[in-house]
PDB file of C-alpha atoms in Angstrom:
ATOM      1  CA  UNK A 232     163.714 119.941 223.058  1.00 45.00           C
ATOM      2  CA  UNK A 233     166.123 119.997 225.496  1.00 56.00           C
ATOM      3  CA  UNK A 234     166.671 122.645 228.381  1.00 84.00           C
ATOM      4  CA  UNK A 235     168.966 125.724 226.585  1.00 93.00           C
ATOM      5  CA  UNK A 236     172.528 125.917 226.592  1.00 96.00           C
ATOM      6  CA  UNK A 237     173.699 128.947 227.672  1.00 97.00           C
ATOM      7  CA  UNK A 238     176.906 130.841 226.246  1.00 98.00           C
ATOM      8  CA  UNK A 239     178.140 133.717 227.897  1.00 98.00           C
ATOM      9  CA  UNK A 240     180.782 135.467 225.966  1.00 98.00           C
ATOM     10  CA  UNK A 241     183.219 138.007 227.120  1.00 98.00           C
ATOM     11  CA  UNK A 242     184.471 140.481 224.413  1.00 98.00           C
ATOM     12  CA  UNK A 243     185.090 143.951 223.267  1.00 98.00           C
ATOM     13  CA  UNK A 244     184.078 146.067 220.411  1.00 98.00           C
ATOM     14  CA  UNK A 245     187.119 146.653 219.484  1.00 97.00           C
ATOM     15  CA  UNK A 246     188.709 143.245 219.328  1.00 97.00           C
ATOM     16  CA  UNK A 247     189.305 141.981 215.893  1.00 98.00           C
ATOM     17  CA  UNK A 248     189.507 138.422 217.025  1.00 98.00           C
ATOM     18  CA  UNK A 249     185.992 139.127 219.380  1.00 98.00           C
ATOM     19  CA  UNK A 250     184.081 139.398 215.811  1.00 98.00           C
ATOM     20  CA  UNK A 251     185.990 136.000 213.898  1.00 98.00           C
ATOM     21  CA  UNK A 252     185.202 134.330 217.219  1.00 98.00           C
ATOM     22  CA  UNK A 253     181.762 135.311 217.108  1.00 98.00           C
ATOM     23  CA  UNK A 254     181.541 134.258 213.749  1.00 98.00           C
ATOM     24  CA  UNK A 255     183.607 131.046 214.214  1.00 98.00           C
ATOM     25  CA  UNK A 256     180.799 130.262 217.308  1.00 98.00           C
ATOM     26  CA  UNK A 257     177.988 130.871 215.287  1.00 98.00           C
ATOM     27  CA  UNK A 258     179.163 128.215 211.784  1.00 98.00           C
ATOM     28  CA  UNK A 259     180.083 125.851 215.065  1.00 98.00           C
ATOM     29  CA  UNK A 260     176.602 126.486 216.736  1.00 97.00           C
ATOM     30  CA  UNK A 261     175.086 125.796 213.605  1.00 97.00           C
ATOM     31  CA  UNK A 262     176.898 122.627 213.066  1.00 97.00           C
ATOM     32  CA  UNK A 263     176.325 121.048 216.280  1.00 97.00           C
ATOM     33  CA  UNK A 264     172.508 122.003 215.509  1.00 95.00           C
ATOM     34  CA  UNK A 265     172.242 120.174 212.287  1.00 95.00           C
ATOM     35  CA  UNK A 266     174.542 117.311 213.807  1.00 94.00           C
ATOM     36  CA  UNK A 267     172.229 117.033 216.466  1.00 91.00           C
ATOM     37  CA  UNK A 268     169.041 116.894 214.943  1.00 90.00           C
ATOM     38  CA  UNK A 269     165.509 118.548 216.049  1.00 87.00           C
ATOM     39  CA  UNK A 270     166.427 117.150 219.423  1.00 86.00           C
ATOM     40  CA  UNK A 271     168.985 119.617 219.559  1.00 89.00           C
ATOM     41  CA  UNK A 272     168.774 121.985 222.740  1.00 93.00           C
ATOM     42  CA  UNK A 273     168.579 125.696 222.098  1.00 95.00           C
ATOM     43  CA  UNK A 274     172.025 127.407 222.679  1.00 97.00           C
ATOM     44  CA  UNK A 275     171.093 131.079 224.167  1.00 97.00           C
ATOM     45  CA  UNK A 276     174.235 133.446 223.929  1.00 98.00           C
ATOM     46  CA  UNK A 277     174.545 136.685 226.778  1.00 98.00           C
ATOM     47  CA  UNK A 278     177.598 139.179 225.980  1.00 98.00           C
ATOM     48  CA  UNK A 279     179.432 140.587 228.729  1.00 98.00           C
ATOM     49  CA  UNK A 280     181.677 143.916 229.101  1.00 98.00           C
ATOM     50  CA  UNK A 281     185.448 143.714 228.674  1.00 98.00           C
ATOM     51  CA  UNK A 282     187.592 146.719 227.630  1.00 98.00           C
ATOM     52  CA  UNK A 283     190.912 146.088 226.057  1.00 95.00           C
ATOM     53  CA  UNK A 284     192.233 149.690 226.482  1.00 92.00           C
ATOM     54  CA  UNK A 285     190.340 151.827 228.594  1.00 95.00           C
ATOM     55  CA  UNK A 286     192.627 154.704 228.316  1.00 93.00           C
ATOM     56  CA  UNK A 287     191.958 154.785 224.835  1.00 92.00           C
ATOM     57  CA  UNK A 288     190.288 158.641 224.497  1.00 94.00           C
ATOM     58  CA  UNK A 289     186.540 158.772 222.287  1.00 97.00           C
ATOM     59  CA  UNK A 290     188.067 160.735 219.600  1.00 94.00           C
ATOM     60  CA  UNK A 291     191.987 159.623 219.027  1.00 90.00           C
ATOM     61  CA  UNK A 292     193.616 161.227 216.190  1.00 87.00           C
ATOM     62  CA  UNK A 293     195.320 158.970 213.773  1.00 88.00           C
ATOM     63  CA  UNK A 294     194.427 155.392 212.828  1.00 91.00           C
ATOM     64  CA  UNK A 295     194.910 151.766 213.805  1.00 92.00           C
ATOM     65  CA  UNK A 296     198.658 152.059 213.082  1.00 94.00           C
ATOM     66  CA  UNK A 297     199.597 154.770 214.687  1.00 93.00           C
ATOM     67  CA  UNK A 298     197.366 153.797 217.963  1.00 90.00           C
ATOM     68  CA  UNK A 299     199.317 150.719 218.162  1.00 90.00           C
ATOM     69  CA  UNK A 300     202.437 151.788 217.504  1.00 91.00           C
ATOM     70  CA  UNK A 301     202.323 154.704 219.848  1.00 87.00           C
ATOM     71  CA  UNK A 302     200.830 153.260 222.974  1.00 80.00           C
ATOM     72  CA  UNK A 303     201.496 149.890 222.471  1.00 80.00           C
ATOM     73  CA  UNK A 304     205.193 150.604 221.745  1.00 88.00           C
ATOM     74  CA  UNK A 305     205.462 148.134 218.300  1.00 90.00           C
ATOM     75  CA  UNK A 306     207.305 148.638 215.125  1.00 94.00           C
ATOM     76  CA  UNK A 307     204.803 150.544 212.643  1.00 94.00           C
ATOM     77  CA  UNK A 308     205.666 147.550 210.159  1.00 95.00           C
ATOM     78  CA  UNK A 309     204.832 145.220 212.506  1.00 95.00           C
ATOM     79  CA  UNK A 310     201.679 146.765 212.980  1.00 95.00           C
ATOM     80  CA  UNK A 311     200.827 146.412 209.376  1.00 96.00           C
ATOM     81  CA  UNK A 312     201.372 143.260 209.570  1.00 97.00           C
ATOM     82  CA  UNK A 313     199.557 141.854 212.228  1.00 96.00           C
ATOM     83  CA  UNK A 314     196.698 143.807 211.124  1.00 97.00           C
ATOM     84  CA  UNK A 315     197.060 142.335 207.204  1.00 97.00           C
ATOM     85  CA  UNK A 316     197.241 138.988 209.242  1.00 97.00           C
ATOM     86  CA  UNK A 317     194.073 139.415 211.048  1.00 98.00           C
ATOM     87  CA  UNK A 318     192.573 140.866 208.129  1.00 98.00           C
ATOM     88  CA  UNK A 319     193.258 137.714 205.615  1.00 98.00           C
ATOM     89  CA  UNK A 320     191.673 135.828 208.480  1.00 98.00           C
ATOM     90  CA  UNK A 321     188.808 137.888 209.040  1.00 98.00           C
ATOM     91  CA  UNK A 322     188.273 137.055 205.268  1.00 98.00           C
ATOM     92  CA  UNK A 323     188.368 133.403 205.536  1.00 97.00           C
ATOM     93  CA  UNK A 324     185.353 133.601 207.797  1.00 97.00           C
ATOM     94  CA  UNK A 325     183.374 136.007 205.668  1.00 98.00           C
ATOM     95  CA  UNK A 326     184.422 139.231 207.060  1.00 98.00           C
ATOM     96  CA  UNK A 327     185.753 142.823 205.608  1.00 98.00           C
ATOM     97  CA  UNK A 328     188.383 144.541 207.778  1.00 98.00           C
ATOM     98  CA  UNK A 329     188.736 148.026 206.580  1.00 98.00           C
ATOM     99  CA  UNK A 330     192.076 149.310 208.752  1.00 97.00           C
ATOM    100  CA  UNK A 331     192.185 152.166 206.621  1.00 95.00           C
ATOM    101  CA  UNK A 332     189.108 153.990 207.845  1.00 96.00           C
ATOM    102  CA  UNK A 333     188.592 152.652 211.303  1.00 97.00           C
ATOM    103  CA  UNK A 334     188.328 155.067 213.868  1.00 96.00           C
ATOM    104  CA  UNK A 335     190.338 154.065 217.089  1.00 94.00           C
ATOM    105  CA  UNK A 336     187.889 155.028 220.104  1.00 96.00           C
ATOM    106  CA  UNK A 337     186.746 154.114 223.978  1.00 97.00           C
ATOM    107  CA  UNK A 338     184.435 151.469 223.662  1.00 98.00           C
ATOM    108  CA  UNK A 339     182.799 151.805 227.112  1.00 98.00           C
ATOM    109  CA  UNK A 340     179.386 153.603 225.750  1.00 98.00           C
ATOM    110  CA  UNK A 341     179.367 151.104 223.109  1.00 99.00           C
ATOM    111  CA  UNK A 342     179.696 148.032 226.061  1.00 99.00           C
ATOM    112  CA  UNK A 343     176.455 150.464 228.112  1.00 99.00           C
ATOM    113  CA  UNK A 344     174.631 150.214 224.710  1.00 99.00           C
ATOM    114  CA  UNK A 345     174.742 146.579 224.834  1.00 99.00           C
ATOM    115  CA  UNK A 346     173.513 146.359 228.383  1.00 99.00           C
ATOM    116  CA  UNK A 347     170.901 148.688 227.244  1.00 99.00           C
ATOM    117  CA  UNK A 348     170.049 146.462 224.184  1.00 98.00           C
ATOM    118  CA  UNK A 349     169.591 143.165 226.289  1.00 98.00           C
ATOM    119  CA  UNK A 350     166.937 144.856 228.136  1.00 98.00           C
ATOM    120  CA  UNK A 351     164.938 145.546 225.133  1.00 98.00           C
ATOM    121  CA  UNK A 352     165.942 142.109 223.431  1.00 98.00           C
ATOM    122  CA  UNK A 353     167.925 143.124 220.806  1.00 98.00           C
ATOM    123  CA  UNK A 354     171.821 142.556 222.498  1.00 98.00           C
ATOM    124  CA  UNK A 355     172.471 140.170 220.008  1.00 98.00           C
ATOM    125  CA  UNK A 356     171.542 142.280 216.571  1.00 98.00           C
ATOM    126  CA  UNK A 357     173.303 145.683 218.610  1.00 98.00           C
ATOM    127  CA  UNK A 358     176.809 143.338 218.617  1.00 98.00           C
ATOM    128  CA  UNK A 359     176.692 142.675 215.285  1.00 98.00           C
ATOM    129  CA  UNK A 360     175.347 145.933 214.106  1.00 98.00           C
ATOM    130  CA  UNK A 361     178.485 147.761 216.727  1.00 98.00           C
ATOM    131  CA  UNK A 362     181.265 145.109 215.300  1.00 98.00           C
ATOM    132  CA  UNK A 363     179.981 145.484 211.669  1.00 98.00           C
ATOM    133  CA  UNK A 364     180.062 149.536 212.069  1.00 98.00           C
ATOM    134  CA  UNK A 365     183.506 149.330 213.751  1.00 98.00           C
ATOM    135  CA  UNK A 366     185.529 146.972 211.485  1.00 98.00           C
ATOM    136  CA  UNK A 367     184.031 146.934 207.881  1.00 98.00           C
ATOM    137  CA  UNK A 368     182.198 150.409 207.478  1.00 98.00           C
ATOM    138  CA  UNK A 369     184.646 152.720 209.157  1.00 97.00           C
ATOM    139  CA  UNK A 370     181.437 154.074 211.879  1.00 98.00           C
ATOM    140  CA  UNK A 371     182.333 155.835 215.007  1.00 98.00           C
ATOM    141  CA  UNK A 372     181.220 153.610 218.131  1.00 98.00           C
ATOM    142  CA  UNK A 373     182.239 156.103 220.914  1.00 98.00           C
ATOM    143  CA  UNK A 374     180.439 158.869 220.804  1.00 98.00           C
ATOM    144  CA  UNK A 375     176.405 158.911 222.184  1.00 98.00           C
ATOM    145  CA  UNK A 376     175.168 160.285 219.159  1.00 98.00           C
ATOM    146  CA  UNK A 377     176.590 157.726 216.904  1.00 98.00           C
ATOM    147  CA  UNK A 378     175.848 154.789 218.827  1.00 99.00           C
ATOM    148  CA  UNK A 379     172.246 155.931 218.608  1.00 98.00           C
ATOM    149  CA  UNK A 380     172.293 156.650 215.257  1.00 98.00           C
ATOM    150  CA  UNK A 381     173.148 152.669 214.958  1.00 98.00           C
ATOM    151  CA  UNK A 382     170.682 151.833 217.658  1.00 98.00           C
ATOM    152  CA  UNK A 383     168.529 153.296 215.531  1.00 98.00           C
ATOM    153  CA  UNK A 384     169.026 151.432 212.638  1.00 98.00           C
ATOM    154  CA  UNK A 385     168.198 148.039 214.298  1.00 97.00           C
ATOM    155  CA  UNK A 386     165.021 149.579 216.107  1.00 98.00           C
ATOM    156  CA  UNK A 387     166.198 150.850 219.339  1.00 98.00           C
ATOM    157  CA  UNK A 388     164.216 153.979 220.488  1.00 98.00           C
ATOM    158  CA  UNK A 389     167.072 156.770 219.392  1.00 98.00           C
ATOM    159  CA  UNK A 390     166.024 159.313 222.252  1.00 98.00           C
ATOM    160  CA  UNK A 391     165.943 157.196 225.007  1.00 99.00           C
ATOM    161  CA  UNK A 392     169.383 155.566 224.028  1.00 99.00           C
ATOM    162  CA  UNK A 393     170.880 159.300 223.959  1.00 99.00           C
ATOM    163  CA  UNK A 394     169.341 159.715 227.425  1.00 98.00           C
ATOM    164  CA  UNK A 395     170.584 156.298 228.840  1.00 99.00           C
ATOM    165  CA  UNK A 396     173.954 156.817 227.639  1.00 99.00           C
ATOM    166  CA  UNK A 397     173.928 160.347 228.693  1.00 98.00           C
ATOM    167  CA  UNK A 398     173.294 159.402 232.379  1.00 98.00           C
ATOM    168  CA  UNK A 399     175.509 155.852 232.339  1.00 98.00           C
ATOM    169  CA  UNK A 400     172.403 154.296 233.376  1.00 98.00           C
ATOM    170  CA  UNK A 401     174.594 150.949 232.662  1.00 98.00           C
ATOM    171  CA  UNK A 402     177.718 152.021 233.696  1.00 98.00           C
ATOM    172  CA  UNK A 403     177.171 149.494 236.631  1.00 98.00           C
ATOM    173  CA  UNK A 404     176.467 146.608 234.502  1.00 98.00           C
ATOM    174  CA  UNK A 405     179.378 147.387 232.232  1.00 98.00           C
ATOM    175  CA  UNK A 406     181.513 146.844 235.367  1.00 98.00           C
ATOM    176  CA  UNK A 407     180.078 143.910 237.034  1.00 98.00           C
ATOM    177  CA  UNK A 408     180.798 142.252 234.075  1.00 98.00           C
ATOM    178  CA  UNK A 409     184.389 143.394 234.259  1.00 98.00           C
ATOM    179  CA  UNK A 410     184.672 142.433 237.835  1.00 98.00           C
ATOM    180  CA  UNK A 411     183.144 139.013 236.848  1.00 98.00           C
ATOM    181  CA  UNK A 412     185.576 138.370 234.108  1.00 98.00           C
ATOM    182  CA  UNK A 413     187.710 139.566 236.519  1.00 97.00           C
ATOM    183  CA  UNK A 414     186.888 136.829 238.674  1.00 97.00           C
ATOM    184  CA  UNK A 415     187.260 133.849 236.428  1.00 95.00           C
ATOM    185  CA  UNK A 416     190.962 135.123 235.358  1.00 96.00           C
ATOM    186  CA  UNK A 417     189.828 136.212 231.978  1.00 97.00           C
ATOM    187  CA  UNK A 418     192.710 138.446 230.448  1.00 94.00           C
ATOM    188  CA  UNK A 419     191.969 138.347 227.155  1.00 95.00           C
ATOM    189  CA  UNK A 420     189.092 137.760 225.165  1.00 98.00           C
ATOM    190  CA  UNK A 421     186.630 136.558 223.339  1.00 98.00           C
ATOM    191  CA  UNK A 422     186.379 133.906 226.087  1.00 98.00           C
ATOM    192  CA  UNK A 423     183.284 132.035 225.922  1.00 98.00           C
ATOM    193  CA  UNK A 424     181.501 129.967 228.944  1.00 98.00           C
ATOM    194  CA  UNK A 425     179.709 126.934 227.942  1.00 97.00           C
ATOM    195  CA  UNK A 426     176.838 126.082 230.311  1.00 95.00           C
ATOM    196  CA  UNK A 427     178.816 128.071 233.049  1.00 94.00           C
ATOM    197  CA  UNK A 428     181.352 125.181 233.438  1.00 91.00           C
ATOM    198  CA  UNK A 429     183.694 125.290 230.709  1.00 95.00           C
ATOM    199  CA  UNK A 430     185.202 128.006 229.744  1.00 96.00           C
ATOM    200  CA  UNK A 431     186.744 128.385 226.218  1.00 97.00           C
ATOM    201  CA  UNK A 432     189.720 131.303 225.441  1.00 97.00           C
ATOM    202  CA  UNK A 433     190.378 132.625 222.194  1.00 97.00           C
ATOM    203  CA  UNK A 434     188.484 132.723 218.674  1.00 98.00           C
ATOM    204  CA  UNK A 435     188.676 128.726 218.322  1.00 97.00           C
ATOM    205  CA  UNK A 436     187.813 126.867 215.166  1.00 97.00           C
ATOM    206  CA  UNK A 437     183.877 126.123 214.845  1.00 98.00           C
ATOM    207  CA  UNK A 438     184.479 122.181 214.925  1.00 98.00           C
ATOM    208  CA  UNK A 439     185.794 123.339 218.293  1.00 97.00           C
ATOM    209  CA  UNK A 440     182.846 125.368 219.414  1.00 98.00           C
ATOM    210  CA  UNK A 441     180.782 122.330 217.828  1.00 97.00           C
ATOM    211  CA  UNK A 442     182.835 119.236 219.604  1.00 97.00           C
ATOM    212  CA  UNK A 443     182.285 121.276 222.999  1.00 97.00           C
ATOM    213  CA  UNK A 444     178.233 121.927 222.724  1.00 97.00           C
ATOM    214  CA  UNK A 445     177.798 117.988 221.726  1.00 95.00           C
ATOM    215  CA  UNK A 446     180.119 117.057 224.993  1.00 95.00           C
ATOM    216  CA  UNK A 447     177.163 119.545 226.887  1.00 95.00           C
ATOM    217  CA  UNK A 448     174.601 118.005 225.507  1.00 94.00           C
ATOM    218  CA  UNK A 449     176.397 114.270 225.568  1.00 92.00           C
ATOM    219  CA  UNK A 450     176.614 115.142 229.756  1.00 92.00           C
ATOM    220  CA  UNK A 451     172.831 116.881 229.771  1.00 86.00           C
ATOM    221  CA  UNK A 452     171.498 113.691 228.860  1.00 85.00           C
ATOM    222  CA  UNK A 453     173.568 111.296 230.755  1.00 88.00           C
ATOM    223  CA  UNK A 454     172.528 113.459 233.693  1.00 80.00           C
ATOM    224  CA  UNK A 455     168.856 113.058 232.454  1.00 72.00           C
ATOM    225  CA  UNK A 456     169.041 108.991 232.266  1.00 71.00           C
ATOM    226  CA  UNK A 457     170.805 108.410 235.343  1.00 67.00           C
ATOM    227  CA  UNK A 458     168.265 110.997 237.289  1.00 64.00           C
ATOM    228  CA  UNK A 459     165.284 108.656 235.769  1.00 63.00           C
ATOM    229  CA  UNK A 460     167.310 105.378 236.326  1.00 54.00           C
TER     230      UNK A 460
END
């Protein structure tokens, strides 16, 4: 097998096209695997920290609606909208947005839980388990005490998460990935970069995700042939 490919994705909790992309990434990924054969180089995948509203408070009263329509200064029926738009395709990929019982909160404890989770190996299963919590079951992925009752549930020591996100012992991490994102212009995410070369904006279509892994691996072993040549 092939050296890895590595995927660094930038995204936050709560970012409703952050969790299609993911999903979009991962039917692509899978693709490109099958395409490829059991040549096929392992693709590794890292999350990084990006908060779309940072000013948003832990505990905001009112839902989705009235968070957008209040500080983002939009039309309450064009709120519903663009949420029943997202929703339908959040459905097409196999997800359940639940609007109506998602709780609007600051995401940066859930972004130190992640840091937290890498360094136990389990970042990957904490996204999905956070995203999952946020936009289908209506769980509150703010506060300390609910993010480690969810660490929990995937096999994270409970007490020691409460303590780590008690004293922001990856606060730092949390924003030296927002001062790297910074760096490469991201604005908006998910943004995903392939192999730390090409970088990929937006919750693209997995023949996308797929056509860009195979043009990796295409240039991998070019690089190979002409290095033994």
């Amino acid at each position: 097998m092939s050296e890895s490919i590595k995927i660094d994705i930038w995204s936050d909790i709560a970012c409703p096209w952050c969790y299609i992309g993911k999903r979009k990434f991962e039917t692509g990924a899978a693709a490109f695997a099958e395409q490829a054969g059991a040549n096929a180089p392992e693709v590794t995948i890292e999350y990084h920290s990006f908060e779309l509203a940072p000013d948003t408070p832990v505990d905001f009263d009112g839902d989705e609606v009235e968070f957008l329509s209040t500080h983002k200064g939009m039309p309450a029926e064009q709120v519903r909208g663009l949420l029943d738009n997202v929703s339908s395709i959040a459905k097409a990929t196999g997800l359940d947005y639940n609007y109506d019982i998602l709780k609007h909160t600051n995401t940066v404890k859930a972004h130190q839980l992640l840091h937290y989770a890498k360094a136990h190996g389990k970042q990957l299963e904490t996204k999905e388990r956070l995203l999952k919590a946020y936009f289908t079951e209506g769980r509150h992925v703010g506060r300390i005490e609910d993010l480690a009752d969810l660490a929990a549930e995937i096999g994270l020591d409970r007490d020691d998460v409460v303590r780590s996100l008690t004293a922001d012992e990856y606060l730092g991490d949390v924003r030296a990935d927002q001062a790297q994102g910074h760096e490469y212009g991201i604005q908006g995410v998910p943004f995903f970069v392939i192999d730390g070369k090409y970088g990929v904006s937006g919750a693209q279509e997995a023949a996308a995700f797929a056509q860009i892994l195979d043009q990796v691996w295409m240039e991998r072993q070019m690089e190979d042939e002409g290095a033994t040549a």
